[in-house]
XYZ file of N, CA and C in Angstrom:
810
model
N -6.158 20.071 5.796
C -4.841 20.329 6.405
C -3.678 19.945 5.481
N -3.686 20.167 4.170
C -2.531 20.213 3.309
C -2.188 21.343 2.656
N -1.059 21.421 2.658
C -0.902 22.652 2.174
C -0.329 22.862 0.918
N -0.810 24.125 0.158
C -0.465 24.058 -1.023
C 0.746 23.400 -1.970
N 1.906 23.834 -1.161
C 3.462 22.846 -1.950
C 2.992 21.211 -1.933
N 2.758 20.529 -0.673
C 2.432 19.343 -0.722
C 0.875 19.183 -2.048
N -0.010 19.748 -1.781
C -0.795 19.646 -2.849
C -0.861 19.552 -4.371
N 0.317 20.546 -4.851
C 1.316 20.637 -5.777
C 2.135 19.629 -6.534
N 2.579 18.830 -5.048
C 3.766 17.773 -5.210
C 3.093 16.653 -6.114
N 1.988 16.475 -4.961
C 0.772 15.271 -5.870
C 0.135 15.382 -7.120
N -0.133 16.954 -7.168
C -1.023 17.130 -8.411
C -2.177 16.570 -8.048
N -2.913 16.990 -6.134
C -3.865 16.714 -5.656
C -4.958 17.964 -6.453
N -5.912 17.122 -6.876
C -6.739 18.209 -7.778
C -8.474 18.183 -7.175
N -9.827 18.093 -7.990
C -10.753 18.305 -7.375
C -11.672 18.270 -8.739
N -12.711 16.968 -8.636
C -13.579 16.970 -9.842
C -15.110 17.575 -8.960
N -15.304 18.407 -10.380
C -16.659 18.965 -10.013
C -18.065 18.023 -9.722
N -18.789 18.284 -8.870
C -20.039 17.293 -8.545
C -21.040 17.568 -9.688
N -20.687 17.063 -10.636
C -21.669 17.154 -11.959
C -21.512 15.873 -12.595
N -22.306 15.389 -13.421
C -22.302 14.270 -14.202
C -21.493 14.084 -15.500
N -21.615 15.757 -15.961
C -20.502 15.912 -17.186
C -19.661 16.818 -16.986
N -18.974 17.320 -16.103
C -17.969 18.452 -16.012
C -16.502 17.471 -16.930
N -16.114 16.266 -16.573
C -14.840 16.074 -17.476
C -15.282 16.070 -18.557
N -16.001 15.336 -19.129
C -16.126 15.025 -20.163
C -17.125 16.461 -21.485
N -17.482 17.611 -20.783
C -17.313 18.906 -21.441
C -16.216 19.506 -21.727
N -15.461 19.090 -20.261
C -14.220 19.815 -20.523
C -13.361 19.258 -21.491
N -13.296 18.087 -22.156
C -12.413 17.317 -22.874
C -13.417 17.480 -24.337
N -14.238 18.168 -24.588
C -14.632 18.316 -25.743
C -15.396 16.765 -26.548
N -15.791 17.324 -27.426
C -16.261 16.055 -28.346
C -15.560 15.582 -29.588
N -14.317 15.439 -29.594
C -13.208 15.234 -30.369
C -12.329 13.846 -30.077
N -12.543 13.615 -28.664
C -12.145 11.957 -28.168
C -12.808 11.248 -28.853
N -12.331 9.924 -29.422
C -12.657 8.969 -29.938
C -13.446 8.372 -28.566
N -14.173 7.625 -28.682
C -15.361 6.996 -28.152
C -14.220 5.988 -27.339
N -13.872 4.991 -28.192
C -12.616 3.582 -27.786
C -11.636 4.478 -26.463
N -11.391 5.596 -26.818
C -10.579 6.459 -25.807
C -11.279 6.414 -24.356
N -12.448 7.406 -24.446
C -12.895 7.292 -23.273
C -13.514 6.098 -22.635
N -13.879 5.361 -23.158
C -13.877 4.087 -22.795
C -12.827 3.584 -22.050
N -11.881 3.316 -22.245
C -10.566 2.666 -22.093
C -9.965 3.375 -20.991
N -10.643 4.894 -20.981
C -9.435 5.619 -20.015
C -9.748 5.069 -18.114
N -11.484 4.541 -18.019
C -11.594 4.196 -16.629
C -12.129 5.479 -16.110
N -12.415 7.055 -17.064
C -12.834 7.771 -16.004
C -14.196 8.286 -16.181
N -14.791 7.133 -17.009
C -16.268 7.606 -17.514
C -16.945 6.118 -16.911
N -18.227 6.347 -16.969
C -19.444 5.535 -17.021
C -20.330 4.996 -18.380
N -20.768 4.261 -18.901
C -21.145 4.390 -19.846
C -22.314 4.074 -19.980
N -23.345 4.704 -20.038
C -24.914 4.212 -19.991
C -25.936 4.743 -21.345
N -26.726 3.661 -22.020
C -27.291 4.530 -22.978
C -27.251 5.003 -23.999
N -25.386 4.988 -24.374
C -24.766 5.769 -25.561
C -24.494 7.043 -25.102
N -24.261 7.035 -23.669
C -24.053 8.549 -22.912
C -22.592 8.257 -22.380
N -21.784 9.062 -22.005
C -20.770 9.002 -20.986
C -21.206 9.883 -20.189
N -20.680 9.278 -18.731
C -21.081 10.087 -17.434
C -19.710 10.267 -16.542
N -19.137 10.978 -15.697
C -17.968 11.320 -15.261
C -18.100 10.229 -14.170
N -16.870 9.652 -13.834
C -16.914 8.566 -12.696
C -16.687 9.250 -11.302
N -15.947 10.550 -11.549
C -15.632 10.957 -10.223
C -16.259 12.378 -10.139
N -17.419 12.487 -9.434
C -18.031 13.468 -9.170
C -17.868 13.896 -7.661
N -17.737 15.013 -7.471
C -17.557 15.768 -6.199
C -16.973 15.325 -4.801
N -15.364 15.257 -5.754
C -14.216 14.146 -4.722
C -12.837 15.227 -5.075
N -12.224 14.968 -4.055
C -10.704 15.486 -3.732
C -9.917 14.037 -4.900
N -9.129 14.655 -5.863
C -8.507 13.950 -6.408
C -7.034 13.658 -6.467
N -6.679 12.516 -6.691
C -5.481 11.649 -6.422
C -4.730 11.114 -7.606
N -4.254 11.721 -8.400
C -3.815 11.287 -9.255
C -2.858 10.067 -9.505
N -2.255 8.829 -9.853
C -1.395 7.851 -9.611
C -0.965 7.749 -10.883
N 0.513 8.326 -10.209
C 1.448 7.846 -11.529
C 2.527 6.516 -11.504
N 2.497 6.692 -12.506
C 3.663 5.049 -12.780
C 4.930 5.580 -12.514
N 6.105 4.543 -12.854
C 7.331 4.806 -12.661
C 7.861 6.148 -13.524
N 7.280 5.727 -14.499
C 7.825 7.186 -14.933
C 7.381 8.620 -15.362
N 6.427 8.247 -14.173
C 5.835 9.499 -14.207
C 4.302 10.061 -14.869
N 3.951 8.930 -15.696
C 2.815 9.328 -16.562
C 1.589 9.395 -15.655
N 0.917 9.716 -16.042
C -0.355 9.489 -15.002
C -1.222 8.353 -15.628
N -1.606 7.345 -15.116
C -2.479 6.332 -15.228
C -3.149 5.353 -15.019
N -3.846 6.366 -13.338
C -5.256 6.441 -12.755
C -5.464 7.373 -11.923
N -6.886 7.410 -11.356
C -7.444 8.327 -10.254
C -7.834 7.196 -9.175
N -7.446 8.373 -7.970
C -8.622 8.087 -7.173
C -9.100 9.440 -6.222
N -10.582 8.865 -5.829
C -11.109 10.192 -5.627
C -11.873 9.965 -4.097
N -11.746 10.679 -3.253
C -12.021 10.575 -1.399
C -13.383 11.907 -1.686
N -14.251 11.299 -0.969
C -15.252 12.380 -0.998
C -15.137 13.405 0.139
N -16.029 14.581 -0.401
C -15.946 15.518 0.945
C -17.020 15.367 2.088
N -17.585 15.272 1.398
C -18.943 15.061 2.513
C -19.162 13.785 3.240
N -20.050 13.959 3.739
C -20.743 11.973 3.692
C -20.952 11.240 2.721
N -20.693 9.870 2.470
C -21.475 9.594 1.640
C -20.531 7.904 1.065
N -20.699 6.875 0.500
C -20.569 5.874 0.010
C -20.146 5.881 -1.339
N -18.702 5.131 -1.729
C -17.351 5.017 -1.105
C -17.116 6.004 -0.573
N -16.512 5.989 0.549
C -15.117 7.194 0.705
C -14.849 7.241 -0.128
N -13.792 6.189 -0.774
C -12.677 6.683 -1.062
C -13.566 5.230 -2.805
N -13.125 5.961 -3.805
C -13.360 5.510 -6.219
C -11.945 5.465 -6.320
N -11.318 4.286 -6.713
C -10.496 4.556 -7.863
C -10.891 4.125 -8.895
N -10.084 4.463 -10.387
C -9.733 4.090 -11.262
C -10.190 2.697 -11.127
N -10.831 2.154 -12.270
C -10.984 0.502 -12.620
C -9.642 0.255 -13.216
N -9.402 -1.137 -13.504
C -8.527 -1.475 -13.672
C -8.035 -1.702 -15.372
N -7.340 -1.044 -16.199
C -7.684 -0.972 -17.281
C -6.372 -0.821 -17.986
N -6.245 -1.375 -19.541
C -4.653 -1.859 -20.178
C -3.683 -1.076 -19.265
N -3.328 0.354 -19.009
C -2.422 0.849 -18.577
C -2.277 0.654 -17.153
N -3.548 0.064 -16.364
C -3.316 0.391 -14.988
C -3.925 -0.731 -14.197
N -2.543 -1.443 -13.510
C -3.047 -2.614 -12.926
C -2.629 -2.465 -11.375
N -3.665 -2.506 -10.767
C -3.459 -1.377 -9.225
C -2.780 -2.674 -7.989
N -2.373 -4.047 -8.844
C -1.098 -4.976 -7.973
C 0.026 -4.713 -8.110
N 0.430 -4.174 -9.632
C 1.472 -3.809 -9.761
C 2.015 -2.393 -9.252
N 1.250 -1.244 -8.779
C 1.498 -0.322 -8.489
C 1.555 0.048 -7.352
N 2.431 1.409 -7.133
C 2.448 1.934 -5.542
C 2.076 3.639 -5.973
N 1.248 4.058 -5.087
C 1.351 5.391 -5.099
C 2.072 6.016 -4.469
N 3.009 7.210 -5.077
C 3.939 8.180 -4.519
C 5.225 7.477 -4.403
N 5.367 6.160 -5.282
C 6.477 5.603 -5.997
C 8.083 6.746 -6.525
N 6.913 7.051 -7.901
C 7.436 8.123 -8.513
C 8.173 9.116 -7.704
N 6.939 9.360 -6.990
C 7.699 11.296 -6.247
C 8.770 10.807 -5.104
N 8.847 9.875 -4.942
C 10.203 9.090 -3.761
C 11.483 9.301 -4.999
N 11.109 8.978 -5.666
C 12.311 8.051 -6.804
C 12.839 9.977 -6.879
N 11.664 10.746 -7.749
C 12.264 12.118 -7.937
C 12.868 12.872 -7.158
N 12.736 12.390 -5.850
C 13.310 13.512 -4.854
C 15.069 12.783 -4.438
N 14.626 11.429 -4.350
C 16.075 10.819 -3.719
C 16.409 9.888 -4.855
N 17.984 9.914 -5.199
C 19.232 10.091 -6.107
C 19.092 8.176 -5.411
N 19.220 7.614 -4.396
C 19.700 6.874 -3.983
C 18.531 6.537 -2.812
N 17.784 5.669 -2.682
C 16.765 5.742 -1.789
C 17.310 4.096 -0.846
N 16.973 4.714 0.435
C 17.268 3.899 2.054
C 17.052 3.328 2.487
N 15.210 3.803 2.020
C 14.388 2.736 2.656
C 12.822 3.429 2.324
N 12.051 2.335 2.267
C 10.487 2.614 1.704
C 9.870 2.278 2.994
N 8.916 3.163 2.885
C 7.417 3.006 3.884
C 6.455 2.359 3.456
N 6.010 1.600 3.278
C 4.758 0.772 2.969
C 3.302 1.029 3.786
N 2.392 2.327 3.526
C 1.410 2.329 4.021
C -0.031 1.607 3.409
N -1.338 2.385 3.509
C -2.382 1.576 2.754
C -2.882 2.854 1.775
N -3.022 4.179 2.215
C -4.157 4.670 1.699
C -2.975 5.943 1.263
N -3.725 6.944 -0.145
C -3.106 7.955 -0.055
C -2.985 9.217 0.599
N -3.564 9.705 1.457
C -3.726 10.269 2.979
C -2.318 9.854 3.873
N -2.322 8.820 3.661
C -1.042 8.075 4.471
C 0.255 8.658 3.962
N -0.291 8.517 2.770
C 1.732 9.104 1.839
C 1.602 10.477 1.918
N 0.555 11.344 1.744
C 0.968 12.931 1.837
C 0.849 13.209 3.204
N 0.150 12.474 3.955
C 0.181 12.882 5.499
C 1.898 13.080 6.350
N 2.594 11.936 5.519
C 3.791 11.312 6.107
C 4.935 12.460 5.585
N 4.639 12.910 4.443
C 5.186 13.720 3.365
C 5.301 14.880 4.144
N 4.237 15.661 4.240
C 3.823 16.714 5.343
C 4.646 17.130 5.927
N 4.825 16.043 6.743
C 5.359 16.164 8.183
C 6.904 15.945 8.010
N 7.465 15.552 6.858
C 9.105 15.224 6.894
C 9.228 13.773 6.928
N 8.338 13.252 6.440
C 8.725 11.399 5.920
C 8.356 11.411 4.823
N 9.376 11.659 4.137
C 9.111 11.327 2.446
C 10.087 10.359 1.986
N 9.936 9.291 2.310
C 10.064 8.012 1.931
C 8.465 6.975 1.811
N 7.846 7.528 2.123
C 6.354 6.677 2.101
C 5.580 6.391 0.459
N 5.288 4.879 0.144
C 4.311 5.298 -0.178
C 2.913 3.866 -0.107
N 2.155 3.993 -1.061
C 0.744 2.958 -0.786
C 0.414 2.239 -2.051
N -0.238 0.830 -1.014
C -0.273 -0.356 -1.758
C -1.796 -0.118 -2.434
N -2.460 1.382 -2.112
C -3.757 1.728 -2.637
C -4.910 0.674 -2.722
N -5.270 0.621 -1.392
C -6.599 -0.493 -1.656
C -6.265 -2.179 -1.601
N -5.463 -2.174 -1.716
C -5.059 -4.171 -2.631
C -4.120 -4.835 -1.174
N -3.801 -5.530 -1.301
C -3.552 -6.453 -0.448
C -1.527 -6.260 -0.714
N -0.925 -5.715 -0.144
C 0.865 -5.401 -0.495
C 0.911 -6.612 -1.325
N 1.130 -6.692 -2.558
C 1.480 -7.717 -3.604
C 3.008 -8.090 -3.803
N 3.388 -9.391 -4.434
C 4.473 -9.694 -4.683
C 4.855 -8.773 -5.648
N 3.912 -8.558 -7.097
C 4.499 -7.701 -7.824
C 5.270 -6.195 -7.380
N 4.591 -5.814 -6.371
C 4.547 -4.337 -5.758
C 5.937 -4.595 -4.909
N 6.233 -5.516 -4.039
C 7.072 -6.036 -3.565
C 8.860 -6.257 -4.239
N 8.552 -6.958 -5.390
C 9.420 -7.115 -6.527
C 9.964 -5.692 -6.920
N 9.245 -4.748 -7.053
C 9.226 -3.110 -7.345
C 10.120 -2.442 -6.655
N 10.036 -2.547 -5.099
C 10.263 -1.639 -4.201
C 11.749 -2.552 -4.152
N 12.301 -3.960 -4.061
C 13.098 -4.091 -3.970
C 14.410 -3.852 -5.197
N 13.909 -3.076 -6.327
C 15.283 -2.933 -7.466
C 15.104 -1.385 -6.865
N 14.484 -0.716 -5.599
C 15.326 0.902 -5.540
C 15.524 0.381 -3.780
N 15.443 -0.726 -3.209
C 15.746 -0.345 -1.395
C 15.888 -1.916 -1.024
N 16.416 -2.633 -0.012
C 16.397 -3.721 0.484
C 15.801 -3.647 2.048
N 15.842 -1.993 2.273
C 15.066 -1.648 3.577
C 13.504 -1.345 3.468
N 13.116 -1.958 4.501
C 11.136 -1.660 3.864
C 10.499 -1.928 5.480
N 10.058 -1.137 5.191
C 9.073 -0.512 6.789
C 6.905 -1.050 6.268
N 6.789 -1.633 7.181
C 5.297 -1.717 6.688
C 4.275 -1.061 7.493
N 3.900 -0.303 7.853
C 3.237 0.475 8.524
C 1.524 -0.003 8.484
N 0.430 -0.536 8.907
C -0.898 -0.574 8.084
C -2.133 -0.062 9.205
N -3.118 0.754 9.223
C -3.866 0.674 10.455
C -3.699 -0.216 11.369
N -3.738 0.407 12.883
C -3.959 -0.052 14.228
C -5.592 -1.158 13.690
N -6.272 -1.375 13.161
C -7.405 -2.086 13.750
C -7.812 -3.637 12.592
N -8.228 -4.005 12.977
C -8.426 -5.480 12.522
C -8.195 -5.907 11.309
N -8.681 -5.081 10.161
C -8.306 -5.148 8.665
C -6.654 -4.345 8.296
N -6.349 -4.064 9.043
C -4.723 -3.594 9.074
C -3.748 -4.931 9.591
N -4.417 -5.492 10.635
C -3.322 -6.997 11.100
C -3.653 -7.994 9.829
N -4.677 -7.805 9.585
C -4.930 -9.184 8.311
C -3.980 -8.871 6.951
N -3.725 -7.137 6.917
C -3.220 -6.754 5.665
C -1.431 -6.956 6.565
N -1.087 -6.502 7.495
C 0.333 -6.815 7.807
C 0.422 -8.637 7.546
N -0.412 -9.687 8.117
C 0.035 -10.911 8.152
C -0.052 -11.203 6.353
N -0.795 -10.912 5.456
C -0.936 -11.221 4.068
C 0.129 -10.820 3.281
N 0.972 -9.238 4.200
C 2.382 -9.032 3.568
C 3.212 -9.713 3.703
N 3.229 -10.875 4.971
C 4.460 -11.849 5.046
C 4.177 -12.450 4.206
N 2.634 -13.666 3.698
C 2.459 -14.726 2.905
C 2.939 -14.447 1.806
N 3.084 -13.146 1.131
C 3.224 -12.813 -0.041
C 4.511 -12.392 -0.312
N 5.722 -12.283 1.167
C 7.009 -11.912 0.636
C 7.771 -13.354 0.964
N 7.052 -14.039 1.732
C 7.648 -15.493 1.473
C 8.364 -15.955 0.727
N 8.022 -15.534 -0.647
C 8.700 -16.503 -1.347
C 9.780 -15.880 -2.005
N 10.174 -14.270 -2.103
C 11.194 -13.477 -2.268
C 12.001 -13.121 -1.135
N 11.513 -13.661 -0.254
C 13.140 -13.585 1.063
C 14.766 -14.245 0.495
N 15.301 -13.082 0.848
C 16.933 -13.250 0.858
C 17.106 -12.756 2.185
N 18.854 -12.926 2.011
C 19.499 -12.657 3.615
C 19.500 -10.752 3.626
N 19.555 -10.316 2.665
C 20.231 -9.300 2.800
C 18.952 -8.418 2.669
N 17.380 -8.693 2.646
C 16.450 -8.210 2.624
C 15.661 -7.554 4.207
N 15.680 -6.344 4.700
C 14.874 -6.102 5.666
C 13.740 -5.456 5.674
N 13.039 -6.401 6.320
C 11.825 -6.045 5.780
C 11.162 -5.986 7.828
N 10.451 -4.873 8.120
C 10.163 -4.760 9.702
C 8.500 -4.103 9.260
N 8.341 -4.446 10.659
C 6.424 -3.778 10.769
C 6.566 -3.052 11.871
N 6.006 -1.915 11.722
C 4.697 -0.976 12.447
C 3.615 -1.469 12.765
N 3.246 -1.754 14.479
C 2.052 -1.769 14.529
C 1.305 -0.533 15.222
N 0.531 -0.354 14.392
C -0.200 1.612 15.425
C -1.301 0.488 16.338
N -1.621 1.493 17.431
C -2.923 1.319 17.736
C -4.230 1.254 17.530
N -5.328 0.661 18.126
C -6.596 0.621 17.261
C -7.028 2.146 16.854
N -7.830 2.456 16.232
C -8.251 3.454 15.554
C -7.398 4.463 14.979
N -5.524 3.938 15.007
C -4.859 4.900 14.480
C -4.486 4.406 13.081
N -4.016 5.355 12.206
C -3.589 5.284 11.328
C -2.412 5.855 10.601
N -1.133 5.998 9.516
C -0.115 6.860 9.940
C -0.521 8.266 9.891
N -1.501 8.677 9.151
C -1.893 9.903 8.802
C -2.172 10.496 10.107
N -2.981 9.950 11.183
C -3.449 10.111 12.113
C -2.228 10.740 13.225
N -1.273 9.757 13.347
C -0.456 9.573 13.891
C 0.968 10.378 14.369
N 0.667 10.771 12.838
C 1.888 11.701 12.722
C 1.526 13.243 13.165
N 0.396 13.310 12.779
C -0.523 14.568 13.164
C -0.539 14.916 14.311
N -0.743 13.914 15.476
C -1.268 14.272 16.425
C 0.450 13.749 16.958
N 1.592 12.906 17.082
C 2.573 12.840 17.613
C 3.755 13.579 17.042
N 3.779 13.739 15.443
C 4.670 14.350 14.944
C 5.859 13.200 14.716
N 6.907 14.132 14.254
C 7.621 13.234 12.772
C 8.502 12.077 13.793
N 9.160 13.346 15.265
C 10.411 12.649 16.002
C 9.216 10.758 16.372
N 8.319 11.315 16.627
C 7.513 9.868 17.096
C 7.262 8.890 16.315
N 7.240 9.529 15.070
C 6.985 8.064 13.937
C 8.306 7.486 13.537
N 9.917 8.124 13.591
C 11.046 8.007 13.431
C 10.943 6.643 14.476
N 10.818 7.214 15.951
C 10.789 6.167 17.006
C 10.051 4.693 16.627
N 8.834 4.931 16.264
C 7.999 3.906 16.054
C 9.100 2.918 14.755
N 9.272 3.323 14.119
C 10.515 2.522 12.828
C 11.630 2.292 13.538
N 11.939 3.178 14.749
C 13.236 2.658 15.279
C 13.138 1.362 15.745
N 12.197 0.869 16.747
C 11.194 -0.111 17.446
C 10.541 -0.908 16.942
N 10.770 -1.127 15.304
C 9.964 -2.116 14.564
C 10.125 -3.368 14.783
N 9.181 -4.185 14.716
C 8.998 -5.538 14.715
C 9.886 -6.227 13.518
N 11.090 -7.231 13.070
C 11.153 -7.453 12.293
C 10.464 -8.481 11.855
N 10.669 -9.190 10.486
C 10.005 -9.913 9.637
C 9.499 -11.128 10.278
N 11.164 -11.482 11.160
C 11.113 -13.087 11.206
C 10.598 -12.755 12.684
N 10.480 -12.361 13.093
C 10.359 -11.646 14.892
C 8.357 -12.136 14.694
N 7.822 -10.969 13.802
C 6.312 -11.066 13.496
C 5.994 -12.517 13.375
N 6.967 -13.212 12.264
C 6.575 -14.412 11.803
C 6.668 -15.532 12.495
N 7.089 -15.209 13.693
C 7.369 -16.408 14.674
C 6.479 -16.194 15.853
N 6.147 -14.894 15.978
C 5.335 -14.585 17.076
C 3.974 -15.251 17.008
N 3.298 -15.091 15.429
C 2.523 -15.645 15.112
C 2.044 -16.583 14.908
N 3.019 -17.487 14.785
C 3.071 -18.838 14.973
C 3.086 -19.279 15.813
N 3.781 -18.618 17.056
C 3.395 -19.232 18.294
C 2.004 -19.089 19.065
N 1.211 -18.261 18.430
C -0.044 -18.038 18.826
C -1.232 -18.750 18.307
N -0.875 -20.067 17.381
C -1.530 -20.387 16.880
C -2.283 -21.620 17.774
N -1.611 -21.995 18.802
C -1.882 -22.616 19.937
C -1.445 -23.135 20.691
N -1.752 -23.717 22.312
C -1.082 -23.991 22.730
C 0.354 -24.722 22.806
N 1.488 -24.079 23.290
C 2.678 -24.607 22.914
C 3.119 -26.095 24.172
N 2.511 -25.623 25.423
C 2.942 -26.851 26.079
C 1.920 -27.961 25.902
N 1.614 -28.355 24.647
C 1.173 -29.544 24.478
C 1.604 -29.994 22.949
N 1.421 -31.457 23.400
C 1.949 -32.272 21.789
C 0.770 -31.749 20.547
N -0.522 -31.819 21.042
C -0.992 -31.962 20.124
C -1.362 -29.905 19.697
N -1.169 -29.158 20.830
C -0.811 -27.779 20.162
C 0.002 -27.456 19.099
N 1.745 -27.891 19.922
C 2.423 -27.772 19.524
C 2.659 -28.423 17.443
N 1.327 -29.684 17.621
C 1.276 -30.588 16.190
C 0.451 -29.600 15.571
N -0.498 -28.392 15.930
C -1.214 -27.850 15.299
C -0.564 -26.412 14.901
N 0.748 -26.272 15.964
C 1.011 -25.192 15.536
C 2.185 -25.337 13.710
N 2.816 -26.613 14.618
C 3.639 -27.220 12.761
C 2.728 -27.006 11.619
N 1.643 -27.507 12.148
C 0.836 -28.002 10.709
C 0.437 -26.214 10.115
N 0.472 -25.247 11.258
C -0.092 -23.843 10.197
C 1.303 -23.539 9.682
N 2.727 -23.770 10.238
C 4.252 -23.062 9.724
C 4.364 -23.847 8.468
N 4.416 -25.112 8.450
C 5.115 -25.694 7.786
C 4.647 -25.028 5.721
N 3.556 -25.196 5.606
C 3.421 -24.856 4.567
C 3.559 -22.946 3.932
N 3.845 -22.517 5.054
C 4.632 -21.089 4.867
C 6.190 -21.193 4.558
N 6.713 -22.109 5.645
C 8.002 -22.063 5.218
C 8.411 -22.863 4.365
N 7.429 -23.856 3.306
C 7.548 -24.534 2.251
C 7.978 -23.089 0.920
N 7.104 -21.738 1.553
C 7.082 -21.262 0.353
C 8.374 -20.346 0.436
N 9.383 -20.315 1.234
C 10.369 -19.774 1.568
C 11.343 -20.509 0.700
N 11.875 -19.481 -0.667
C 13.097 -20.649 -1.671
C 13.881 -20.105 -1.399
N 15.014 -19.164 -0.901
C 16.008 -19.313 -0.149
C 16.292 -20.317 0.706
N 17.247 -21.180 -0.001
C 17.620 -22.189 0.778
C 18.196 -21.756 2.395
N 18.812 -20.900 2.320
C 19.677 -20.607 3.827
C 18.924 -20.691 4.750
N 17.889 -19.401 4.179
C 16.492 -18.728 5.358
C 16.145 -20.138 5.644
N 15.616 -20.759 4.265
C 14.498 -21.641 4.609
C 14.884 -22.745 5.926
N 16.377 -22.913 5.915
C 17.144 -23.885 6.900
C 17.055 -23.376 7.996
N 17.048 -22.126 8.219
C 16.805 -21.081 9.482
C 15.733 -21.054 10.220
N 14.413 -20.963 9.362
C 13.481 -20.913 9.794
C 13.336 -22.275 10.617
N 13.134 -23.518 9.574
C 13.087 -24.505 9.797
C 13.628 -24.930 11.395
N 14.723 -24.523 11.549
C 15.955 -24.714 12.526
C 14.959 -23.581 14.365
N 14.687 -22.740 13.488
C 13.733 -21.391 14.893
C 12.416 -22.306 15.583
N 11.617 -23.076 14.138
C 10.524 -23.480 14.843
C 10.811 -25.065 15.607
N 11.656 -25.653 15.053
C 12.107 -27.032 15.503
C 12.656 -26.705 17.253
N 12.575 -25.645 17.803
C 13.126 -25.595 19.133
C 11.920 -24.534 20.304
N 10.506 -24.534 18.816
C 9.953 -23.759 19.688
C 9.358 -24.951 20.665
C-alpha cells in the first residue's frame, strides 16, 4: 500500500533473493577493504555474500543526504523482519534518524518533529499528509538523536507502539532527555493502543485523527510525574519514601537549574 511518488521519495528499492545479486551487480573492480567496510556483504571463506537477500529496501540517509545504510523488511515469513545495516565508520544508527533528511528537504523552516520507531512509521505518516515524521530505527530515542532534532525544532511529538516494548521505549525517552531539558523545549507523547502502531493507525483512522491524537498529547512533565506517582503507594510514608527514592535520581540528572527547582518543587507536594 505505497505508492509510487512516496516510494520514490524514499528511494524505497528491493534486493533480489540471491546470495550474489549485489555484489555481481557491482562488478569485480571494488577493492576488497571497500566491501568490507560498506556493511552490505557477509564475509565467509574469502567469499562475499549479499546481506540483504529478498527484502523491501530502506535506504538511510544522513543529513546531507548521502546514503549510509540499509535496512531491509522481508516479504514473506521469516526471521528478522526487519536487517539493518551493521554499524560501520560512516554509520552510527544512535546518532541517526531516518527521514531526517527528506523533512529538512521539503520544509524551509520546520515546527515540529514526530518521533516514531520503525520506517513503515515515517512513510506510513508521509502517505497520509504527516510529513513531519521521522525514526529512531531500532535503538532506544538517544541523546545524540535528540541533540539533532533540537538545532531544526524545539517542538517534538513522540509517538511509539501501543504495547509493552513501546511504554519502555516512551519512559527511556524521558531518562535520556533529562539531562537536555530547557524551558523553551516541548517535548509531548502519544500513547496508541495495544497492538497499534502509527502506521497502523493512520490507515485505518486517517490523518484528521492522528492531528487529534498530537492535539491531546501527554506532555513531558505531565508523563513524568504520572509515573512517578505510580511507583507506589502515595498515602503512605514509607510509599511515598519509595516513591522519592525512584524521582530523586532522575531529577538529579535534570541541569537546568530552573526546571530542576520546578520539578523538585511538583514532587515535594505530591
Amino acid at each position: 500500500n505505497i505508492s509510487g511518488e512516496t516510494a520514490k521519495k524514499f528511494n524505497i528499492g528491493f534486493a533480489e533473493d540471491k546470495w550474489d545479486a549485489l555484489s555481481n551487480h557491482l562488478g569485480k573492480d571494488i577493492p576488497v577493504n571497500e566491501l568490507e567496510s560498506s556493511g552490505l556483504f557477509s564475509h565467509k571463506d574469502n567469499k562475499f555474500y549479499d546481506r540483504f537477500r529478498g527484502r523491501i529496501i530502506f535506504p538511510i540517509r544522513n543529513i546531507k543526504g548521502e546514503f549510509i545504510a540499509m535496512g531491509g523488511r522481508i516479504i514473506d515469513e521469516g526471521e528478522p523482519k526487519y536487517l539493518n545495516s551493521p554499524e560501520t565508520a560512516f554509520f552510527n544508527k544512535s546518532n541517526e534518524l531516518f527521514g531526517l533528511f527528506e523533512v529538512k528537504e521539503a520544509e524551509k523552516k520546520i515546527a515540529s518533529l514526530i518521533v516514531v520507531e520503525g520506517y513503515m512509521d515515517v512513510i506510513g505518516l508521509h502517505q497520509h499528509g504527516i510529513k513531519n515524521s521521522v525514526a529512531s530505527s531500532g535503538t532506544a530515542f538517544t541523546q545524540e538523536q535528540l541533540r539533532k532534532i533540537l538545532s531544526y525544532t524545539n517542538n517534538i511529538y513522540i509517538v511509539f507502539d501501543g504495547d509493552e516494548a513501546g511504554q519502555k521505549a516512551s519512559w527511556r525517552a524521558v531518562e535520556n532527555a533529562l539531562p537536555l531539558l530547557r524551558e523553551d523545549i516541548r517535548m509531548n507523547f502519544i500513547f496508541l493502543k495495544e497492538g497499534d502502531d502509527p502506521d497502523s493507525y493512520i490507515k485505518e483512522k486517517g490523518k484528521e485523527a492522528f492531528i487529534k491524537l498530537a492535539d491531546e498529547a501527554t506532555s513531558f512533565s505531565d508523563y513524568f510525574l504520572q509515573t512517578v506517582k505510580k511507583q507506589d503507594d502515595l498515602s503512605s510514608i514509607e510509599g511515598r519514601s519509595m516513591v522519592a527514592q525512584f524521582a530523586i535520581p532522575l531529577v538529579n540528572k535534570i541541569l537546568n537549574p530552573t526546571l530542576k527547582e520546578a520539578y523538585i518543587s511538583e514532587l515535594s507536594h505530591i
